[in-house]
Short mmCIF file of C-alpha atoms in Angstrom, two decimals:
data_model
loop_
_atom_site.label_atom_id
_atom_site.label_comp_id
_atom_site.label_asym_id
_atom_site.label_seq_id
_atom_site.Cartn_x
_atom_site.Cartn_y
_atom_site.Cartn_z
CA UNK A 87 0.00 0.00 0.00
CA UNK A 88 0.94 3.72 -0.92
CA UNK A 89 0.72 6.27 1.70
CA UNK A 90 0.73 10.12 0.69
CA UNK A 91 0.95 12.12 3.79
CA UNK A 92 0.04 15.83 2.69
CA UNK A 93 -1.44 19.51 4.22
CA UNK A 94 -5.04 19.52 4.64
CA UNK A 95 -7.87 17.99 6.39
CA UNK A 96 -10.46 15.62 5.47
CA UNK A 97 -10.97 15.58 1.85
CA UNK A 98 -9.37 18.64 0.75
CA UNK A 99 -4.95 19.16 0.46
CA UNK A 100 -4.45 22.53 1.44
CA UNK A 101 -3.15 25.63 -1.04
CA UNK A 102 -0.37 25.77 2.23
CA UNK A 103 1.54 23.60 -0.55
CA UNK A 104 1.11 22.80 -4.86
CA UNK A 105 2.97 19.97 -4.42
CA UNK A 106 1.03 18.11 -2.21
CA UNK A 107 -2.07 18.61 -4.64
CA UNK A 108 0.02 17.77 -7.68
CA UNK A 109 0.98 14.81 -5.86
CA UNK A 110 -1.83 13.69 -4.94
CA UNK A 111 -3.17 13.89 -9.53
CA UNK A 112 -0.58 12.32 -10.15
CA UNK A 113 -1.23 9.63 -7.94
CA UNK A 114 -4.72 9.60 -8.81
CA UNK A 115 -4.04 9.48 -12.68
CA UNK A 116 -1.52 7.02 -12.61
CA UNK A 117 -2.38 4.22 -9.93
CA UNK A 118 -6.22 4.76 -10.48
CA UNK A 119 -6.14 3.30 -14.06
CA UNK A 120 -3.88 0.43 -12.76
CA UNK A 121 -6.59 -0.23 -10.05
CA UNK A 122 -3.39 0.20 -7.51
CA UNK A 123 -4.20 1.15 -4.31
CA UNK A 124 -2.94 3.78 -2.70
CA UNK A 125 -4.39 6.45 0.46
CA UNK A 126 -4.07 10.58 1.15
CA UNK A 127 -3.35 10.94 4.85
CA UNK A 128 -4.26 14.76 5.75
CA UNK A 129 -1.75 13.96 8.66
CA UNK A 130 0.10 17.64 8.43
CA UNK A 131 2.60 15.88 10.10
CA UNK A 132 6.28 17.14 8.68
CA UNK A 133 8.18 14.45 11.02
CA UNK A 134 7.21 11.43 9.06
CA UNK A 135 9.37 13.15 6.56
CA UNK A 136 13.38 13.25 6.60
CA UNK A 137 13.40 17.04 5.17
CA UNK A 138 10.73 17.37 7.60
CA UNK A 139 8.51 19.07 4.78
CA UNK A 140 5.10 17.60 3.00
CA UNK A 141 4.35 15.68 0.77
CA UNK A 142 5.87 12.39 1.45
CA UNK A 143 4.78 9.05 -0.01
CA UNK A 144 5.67 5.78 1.96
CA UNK A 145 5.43 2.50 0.49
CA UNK A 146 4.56 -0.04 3.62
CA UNK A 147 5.58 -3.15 1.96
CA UNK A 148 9.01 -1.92 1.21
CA UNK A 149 8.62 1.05 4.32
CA UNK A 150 10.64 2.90 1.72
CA UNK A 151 10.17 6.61 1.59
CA UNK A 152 10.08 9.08 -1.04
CA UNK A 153 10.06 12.99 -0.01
CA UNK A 154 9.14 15.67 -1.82
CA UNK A 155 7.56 16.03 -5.36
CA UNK A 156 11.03 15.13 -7.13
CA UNK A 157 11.39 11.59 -5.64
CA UNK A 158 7.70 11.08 -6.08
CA UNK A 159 7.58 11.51 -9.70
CA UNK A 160 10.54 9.66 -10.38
CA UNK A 161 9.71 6.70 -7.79
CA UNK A 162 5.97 6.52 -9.35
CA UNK A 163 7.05 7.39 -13.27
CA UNK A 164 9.60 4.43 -13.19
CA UNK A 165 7.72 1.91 -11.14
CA UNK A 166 4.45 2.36 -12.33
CA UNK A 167 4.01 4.09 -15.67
CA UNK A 168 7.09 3.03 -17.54
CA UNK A 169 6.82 -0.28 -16.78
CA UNK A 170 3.23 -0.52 -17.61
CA UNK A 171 2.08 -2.27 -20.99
CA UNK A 172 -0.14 0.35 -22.05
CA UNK A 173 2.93 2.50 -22.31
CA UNK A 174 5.62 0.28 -23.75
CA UNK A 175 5.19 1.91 -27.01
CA UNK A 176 7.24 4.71 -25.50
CA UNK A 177 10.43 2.10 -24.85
CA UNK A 178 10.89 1.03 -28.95
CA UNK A 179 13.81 2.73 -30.74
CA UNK A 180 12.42 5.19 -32.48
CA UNK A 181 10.74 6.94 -29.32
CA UNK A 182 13.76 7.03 -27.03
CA UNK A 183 15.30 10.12 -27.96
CA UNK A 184 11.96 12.04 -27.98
CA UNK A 185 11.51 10.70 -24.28
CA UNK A 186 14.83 11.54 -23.79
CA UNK A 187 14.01 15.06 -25.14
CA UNK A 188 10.62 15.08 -23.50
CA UNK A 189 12.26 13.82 -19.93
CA UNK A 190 14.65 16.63 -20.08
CA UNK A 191 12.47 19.44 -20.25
CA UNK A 192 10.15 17.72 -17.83
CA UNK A 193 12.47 17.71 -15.00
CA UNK A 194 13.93 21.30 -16.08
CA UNK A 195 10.02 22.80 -15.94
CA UNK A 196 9.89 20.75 -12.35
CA UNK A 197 13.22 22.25 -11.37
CA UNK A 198 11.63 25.43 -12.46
CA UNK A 199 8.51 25.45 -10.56
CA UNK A 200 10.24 24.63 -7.19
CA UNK A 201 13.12 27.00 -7.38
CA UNK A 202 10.81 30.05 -8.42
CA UNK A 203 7.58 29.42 -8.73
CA UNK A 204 7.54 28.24 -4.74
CA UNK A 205 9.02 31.28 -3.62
CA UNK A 206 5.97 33.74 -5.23
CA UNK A 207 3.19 30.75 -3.50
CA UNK A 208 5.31 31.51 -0.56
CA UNK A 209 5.47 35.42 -0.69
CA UNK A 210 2.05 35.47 -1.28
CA UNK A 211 0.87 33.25 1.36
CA UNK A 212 3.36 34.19 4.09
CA UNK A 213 4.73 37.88 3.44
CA UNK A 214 1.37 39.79 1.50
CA UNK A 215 0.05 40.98 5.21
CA UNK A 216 -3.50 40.63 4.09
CA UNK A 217 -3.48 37.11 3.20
CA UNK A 218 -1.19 36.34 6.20
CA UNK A 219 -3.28 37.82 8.62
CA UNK A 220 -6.52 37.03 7.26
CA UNK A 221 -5.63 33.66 5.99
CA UNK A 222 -2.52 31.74 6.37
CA UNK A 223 -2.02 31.64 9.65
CA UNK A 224 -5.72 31.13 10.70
CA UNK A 225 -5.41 28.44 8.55
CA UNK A 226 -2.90 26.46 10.07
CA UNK A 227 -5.44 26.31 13.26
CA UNK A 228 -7.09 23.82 11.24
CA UNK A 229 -4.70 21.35 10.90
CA UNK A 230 -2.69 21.54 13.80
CA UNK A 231 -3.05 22.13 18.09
CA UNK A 232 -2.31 24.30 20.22
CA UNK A 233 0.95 25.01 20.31
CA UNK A 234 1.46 24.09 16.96
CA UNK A 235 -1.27 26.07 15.28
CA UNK A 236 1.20 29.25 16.34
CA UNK A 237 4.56 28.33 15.99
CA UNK A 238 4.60 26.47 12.48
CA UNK A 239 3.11 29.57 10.90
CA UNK A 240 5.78 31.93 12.65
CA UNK A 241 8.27 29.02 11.31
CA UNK A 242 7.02 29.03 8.01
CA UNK A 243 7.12 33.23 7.79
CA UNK A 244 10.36 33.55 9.04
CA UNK A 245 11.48 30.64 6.42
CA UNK A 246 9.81 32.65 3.21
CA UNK A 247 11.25 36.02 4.66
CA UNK A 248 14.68 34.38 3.66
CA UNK A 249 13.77 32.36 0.34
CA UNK A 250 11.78 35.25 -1.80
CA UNK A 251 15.66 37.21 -1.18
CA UNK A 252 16.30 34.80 -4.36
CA UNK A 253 13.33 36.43 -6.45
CA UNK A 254 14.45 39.66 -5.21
CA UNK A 255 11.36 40.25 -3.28
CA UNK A 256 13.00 41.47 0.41
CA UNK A 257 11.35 43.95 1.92
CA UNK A 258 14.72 45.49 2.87
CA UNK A 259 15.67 45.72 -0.80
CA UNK A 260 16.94 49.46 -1.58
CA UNK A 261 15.85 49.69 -5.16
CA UNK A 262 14.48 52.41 -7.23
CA UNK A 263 10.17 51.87 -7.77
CA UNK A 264 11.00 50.92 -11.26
CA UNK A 265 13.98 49.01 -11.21
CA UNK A 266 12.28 45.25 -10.68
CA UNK A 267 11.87 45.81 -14.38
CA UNK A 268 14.96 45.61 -16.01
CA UNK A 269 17.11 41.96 -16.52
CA UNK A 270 19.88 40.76 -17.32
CA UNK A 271 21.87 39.74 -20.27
CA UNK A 272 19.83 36.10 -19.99
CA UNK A 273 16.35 37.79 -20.26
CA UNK A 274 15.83 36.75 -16.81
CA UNK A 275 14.98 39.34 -14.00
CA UNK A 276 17.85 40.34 -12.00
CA UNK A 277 17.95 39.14 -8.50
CA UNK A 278 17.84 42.15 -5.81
CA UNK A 279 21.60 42.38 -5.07
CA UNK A 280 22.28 42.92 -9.02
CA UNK A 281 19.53 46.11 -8.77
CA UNK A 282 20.85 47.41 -5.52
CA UNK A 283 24.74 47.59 -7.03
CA UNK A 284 23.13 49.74 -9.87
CA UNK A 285 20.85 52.36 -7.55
CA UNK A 286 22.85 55.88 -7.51
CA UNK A 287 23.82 57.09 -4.07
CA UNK A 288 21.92 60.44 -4.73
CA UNK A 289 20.87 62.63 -2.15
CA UNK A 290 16.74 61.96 -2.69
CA UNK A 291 18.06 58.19 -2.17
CA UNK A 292 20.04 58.99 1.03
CA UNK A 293 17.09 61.40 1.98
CA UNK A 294 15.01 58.48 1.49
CA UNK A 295 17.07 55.88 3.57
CA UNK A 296 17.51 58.51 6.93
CA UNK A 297 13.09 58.95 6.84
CA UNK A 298 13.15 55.24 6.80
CA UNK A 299 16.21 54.70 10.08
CA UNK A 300 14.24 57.84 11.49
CA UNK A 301 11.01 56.04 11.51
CA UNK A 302 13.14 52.78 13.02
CA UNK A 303 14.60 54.71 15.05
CA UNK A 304 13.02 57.70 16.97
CA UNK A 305 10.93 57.56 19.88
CA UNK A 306 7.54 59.52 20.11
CA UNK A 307 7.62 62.32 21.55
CA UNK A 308 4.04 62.87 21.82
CA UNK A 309 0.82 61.33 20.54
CA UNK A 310 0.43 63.47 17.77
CA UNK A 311 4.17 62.31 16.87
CA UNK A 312 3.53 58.71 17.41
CA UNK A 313 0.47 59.18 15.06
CA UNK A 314 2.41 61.05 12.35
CA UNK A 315 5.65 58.28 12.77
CA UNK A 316 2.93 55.79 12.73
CA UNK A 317 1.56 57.00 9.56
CA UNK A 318 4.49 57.55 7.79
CA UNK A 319 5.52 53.73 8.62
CA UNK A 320 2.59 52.72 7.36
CA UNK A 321 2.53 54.27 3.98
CA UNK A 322 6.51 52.92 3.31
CA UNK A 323 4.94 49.52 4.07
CA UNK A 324 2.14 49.93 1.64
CA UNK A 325 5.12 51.46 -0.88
CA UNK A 326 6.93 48.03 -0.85
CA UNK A 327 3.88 45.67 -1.09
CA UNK A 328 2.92 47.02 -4.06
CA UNK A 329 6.32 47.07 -5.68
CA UNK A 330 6.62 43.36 -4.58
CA UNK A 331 3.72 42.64 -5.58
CA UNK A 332 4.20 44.41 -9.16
CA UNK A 333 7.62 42.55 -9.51
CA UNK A 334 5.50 38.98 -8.76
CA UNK A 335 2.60 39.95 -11.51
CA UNK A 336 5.98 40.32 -13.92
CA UNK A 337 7.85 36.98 -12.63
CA UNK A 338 4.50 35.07 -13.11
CA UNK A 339 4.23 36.35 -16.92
CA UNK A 340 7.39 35.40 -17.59
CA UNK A 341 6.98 32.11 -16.31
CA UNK A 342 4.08 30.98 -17.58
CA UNK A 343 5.28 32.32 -21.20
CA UNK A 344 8.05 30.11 -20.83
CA UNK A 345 5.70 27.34 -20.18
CA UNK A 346 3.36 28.56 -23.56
CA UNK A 347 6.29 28.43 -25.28
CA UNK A 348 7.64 25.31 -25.01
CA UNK A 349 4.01 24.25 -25.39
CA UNK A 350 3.83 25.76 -29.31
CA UNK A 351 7.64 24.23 -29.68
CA UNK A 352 6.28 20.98 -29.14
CA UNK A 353 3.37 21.01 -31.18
CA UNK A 354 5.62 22.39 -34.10
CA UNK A 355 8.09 19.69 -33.75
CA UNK A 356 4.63 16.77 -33.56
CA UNK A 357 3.16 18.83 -36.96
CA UNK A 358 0.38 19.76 -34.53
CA UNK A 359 0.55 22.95 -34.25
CA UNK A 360 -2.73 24.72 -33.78
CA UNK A 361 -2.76 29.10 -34.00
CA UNK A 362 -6.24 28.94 -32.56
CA UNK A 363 -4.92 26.52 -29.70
CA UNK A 364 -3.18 29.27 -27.15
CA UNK A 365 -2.39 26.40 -24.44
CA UNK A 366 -2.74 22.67 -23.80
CA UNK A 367 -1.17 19.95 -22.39
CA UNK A 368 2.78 20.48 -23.94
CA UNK A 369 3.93 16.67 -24.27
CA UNK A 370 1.01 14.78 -24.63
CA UNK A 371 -2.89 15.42 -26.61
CA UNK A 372 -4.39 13.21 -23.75
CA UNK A 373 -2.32 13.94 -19.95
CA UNK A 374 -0.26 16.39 -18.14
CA UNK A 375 3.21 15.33 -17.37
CA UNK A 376 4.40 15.80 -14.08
CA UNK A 377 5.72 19.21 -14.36
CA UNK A 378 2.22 20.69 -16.30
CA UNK A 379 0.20 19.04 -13.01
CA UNK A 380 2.87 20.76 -10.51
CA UNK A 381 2.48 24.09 -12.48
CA UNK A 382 -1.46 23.92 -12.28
CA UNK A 383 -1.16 23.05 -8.63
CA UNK A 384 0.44 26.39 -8.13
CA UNK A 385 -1.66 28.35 -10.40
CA UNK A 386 -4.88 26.97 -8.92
CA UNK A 387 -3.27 27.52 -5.22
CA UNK A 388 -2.26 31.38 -6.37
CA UNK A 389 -5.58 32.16 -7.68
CA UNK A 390 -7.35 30.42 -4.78
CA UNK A 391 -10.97 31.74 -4.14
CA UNK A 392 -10.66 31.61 -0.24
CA UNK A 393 -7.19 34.20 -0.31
CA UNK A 394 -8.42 37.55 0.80
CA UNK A 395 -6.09 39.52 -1.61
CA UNK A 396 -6.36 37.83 -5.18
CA UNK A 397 -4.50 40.66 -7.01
CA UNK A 398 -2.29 37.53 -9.01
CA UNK A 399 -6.15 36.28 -9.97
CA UNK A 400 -7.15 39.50 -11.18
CA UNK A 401 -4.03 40.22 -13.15
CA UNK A 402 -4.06 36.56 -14.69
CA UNK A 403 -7.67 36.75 -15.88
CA UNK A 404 -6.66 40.27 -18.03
CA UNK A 405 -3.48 38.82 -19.23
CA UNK A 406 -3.91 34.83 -19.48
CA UNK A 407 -7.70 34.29 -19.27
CA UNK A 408 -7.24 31.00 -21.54
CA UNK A 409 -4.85 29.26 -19.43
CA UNK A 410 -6.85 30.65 -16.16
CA UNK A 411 -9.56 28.96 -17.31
CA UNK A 412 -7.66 25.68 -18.82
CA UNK A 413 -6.19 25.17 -15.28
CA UNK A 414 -9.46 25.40 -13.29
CA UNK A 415 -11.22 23.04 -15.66
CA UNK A 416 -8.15 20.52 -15.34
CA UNK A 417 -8.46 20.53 -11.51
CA UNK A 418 -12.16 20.09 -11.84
CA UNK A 419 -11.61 17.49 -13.40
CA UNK A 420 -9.69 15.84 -11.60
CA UNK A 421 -11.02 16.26 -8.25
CA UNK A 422 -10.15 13.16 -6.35
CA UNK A 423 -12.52 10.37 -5.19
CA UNK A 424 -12.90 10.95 -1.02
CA UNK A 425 -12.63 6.90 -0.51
CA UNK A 426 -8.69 7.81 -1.01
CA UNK A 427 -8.62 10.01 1.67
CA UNK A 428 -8.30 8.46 5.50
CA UNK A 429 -7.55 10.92 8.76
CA UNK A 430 -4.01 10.41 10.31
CA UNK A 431 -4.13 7.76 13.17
CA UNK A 432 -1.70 6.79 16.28
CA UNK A 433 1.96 8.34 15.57
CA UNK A 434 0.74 9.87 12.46
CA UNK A 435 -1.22 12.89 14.54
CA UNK A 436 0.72 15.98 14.71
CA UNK A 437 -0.24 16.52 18.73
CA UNK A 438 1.67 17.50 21.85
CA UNK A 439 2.15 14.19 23.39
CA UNK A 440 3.58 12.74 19.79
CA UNK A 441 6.08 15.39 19.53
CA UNK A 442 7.25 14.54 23.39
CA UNK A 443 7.89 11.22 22.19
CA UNK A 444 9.63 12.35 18.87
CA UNK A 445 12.07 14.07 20.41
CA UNK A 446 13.26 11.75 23.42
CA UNK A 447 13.35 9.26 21.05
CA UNK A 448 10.28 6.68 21.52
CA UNK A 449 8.56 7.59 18.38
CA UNK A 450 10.71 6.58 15.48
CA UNK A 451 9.25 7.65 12.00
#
């Protein structure tokens, strides 16, 4: 039997992380056909896993584990696709460079999706105030107890603080409004450090640093002062949301045109291509890959109805309506039967008493 332990409760994975629901389609497309049998465990539970991080399938005739979405797809592509007869078509001679090909990008759009994409889920979930405050970490009372349901959230904030640095998206970046905009000689956006080295030292700049140490720095002096200091720290605040936000809405349009065009590559290179056909499923007239269901994971968990500020939504539907819509309908679709799901049970609760017994060593995982 295949356990997937993921983020959520009951019958629904949680937006907390894509790669738990792409996990879980994949899964679902895969072993379902096969008539293989195989359970979702809701168990929120990030000491089963050796990276301590969700999702995490466990095979309990082997008690082999496979962590993350990486060693899922290649423990579940090799075992139980590849080595299936309806796809041995894809092992004769004349295929095995295009699945060479094909496997290539695959694993490059996966790589891709993990080491950027994550970082924008992250920012938005964790560092956008209004979904954080609002959302995120209320939601995290739903899957964990007391004192859990506080300190994983505070974890997980300070933890996406550090990782959107890599995007360029640190609140303590020193950049001019309009700098997010430029790249580099790659056509890629330049990471924060590369802008800051290029902002001039001039004296608005300067003047602009001291209001900023003042407003760190100074203690009220009266009410009207703390009001005004107040005011003024709230309005910088607002100032570097929005130009966070603004240099998401551009990393997400670059992204997902890298994914539309390796879509109309690959229908050039099949003689399929289609001008009326803006997006569809890039290797494959019938199923996702593994990389297209981990990129609708995090579009559908971006554009999430239940996130109080859906600015990414509201950008995406005036700038990629067609593959807004193509990703809803695909998860829709593939909404997954709840006789897979079971709740966690014995050492598989995330609870007080369990994490005792983790730590002086009479739980072993």
């Amino acid at each position: 039997m295949l356990q997937l332990h993921v983020w959520g409760k009951d019958y629904e994975i949680s937006i907390i992380s894509p790669s738990c629901i792409a996990s879980a389609i994949l899964l679902n497309q895969i072993l379902t056909p096969q008539n293989i049998e195989f359970e979702i465990i809701p168990s929120n539970n990030t000491n089963l896993s050796n990276i301590n991080q969700l999702p995490i399938l466990i095979d309990t005739i082997t008690n082999k584990q496979y962590n993350g979405y990486n060693q899922i797809v290649e423990f579940i592509e090799w075992e139980y696709l590849l080595s299936n007869d309806c796809f041995k078509n894809l092992q004769e001679q004349e295929q095995k460079q295009k699945q060479k090909q094909e496997k290539l990008i695959n694993k490059g759009l996966i790589n891709l999706l993990i080491n950027k994409f994550e970082y924008i889920n992250q920012y938005n979930l964790y560092l956008n105030n209004k979904n954080y405050e609002n959302y995120t970490r209320k939601l995290f009372s739903n899957y964990l107890p007391f004192p859990m349901m506080y300190n994983q959230p505070s974890k997980y904030y300070d933890q996406a603080k550090e990782q959107v640095k890599i995007l360029g998206l640190s609140s303590k970046q020193k950049v001019g409004f309009f700098d997010f905009v430029n790249t580099n000689g790659n056509n890629e956006p330049r990471s924060g450090s590369e802008l800051e080295l290029e902002v001039a030292q001039t004296e608005l700049f300067n003047d602009e640093l001291s209001d900023e140490e003042d407003i760190e720095g100074n203690i009220a002096i009266s009410s009207l002062h703390e009001r005004q200091l107040l005011k003024k720290s709230k309005s910088k605040q607002v100032l570097k949301e929005s130009r966070n936000s603004m240099r998401c809405l551009i990393l997400i349009n670059q992204y997902i045109e890298k994914f539309k065009e390796i879509f109309h590559l690959q229908q050039q290179q099949q003689d399929q291509q289609n001008e009326d056909k803006e997006f569809g499923f890039i290797f494959n007239n019938l199923k996702p890959s593994s990389s297209e269901i981990l990129f609708y994971g995090y579009i559908f968990c971006l554009i999430n109805e239940n996130i109080p500020d859906r600015f990414i939504f509201n950008y995406l539907k005036l700038k990629h309506k067609y593959i807004l819509k193509f990703v809803e309908k695909f998860i829709n679709n593939n909404k997954i039967n709840e006789n897979k799901f079971r709740n966690p049970i014995g050492k598989e609760i995330p609870n007080l008493i369990n994490e005792i017994k983790y730590w002086i060593g009479t739980i072993d995982y």
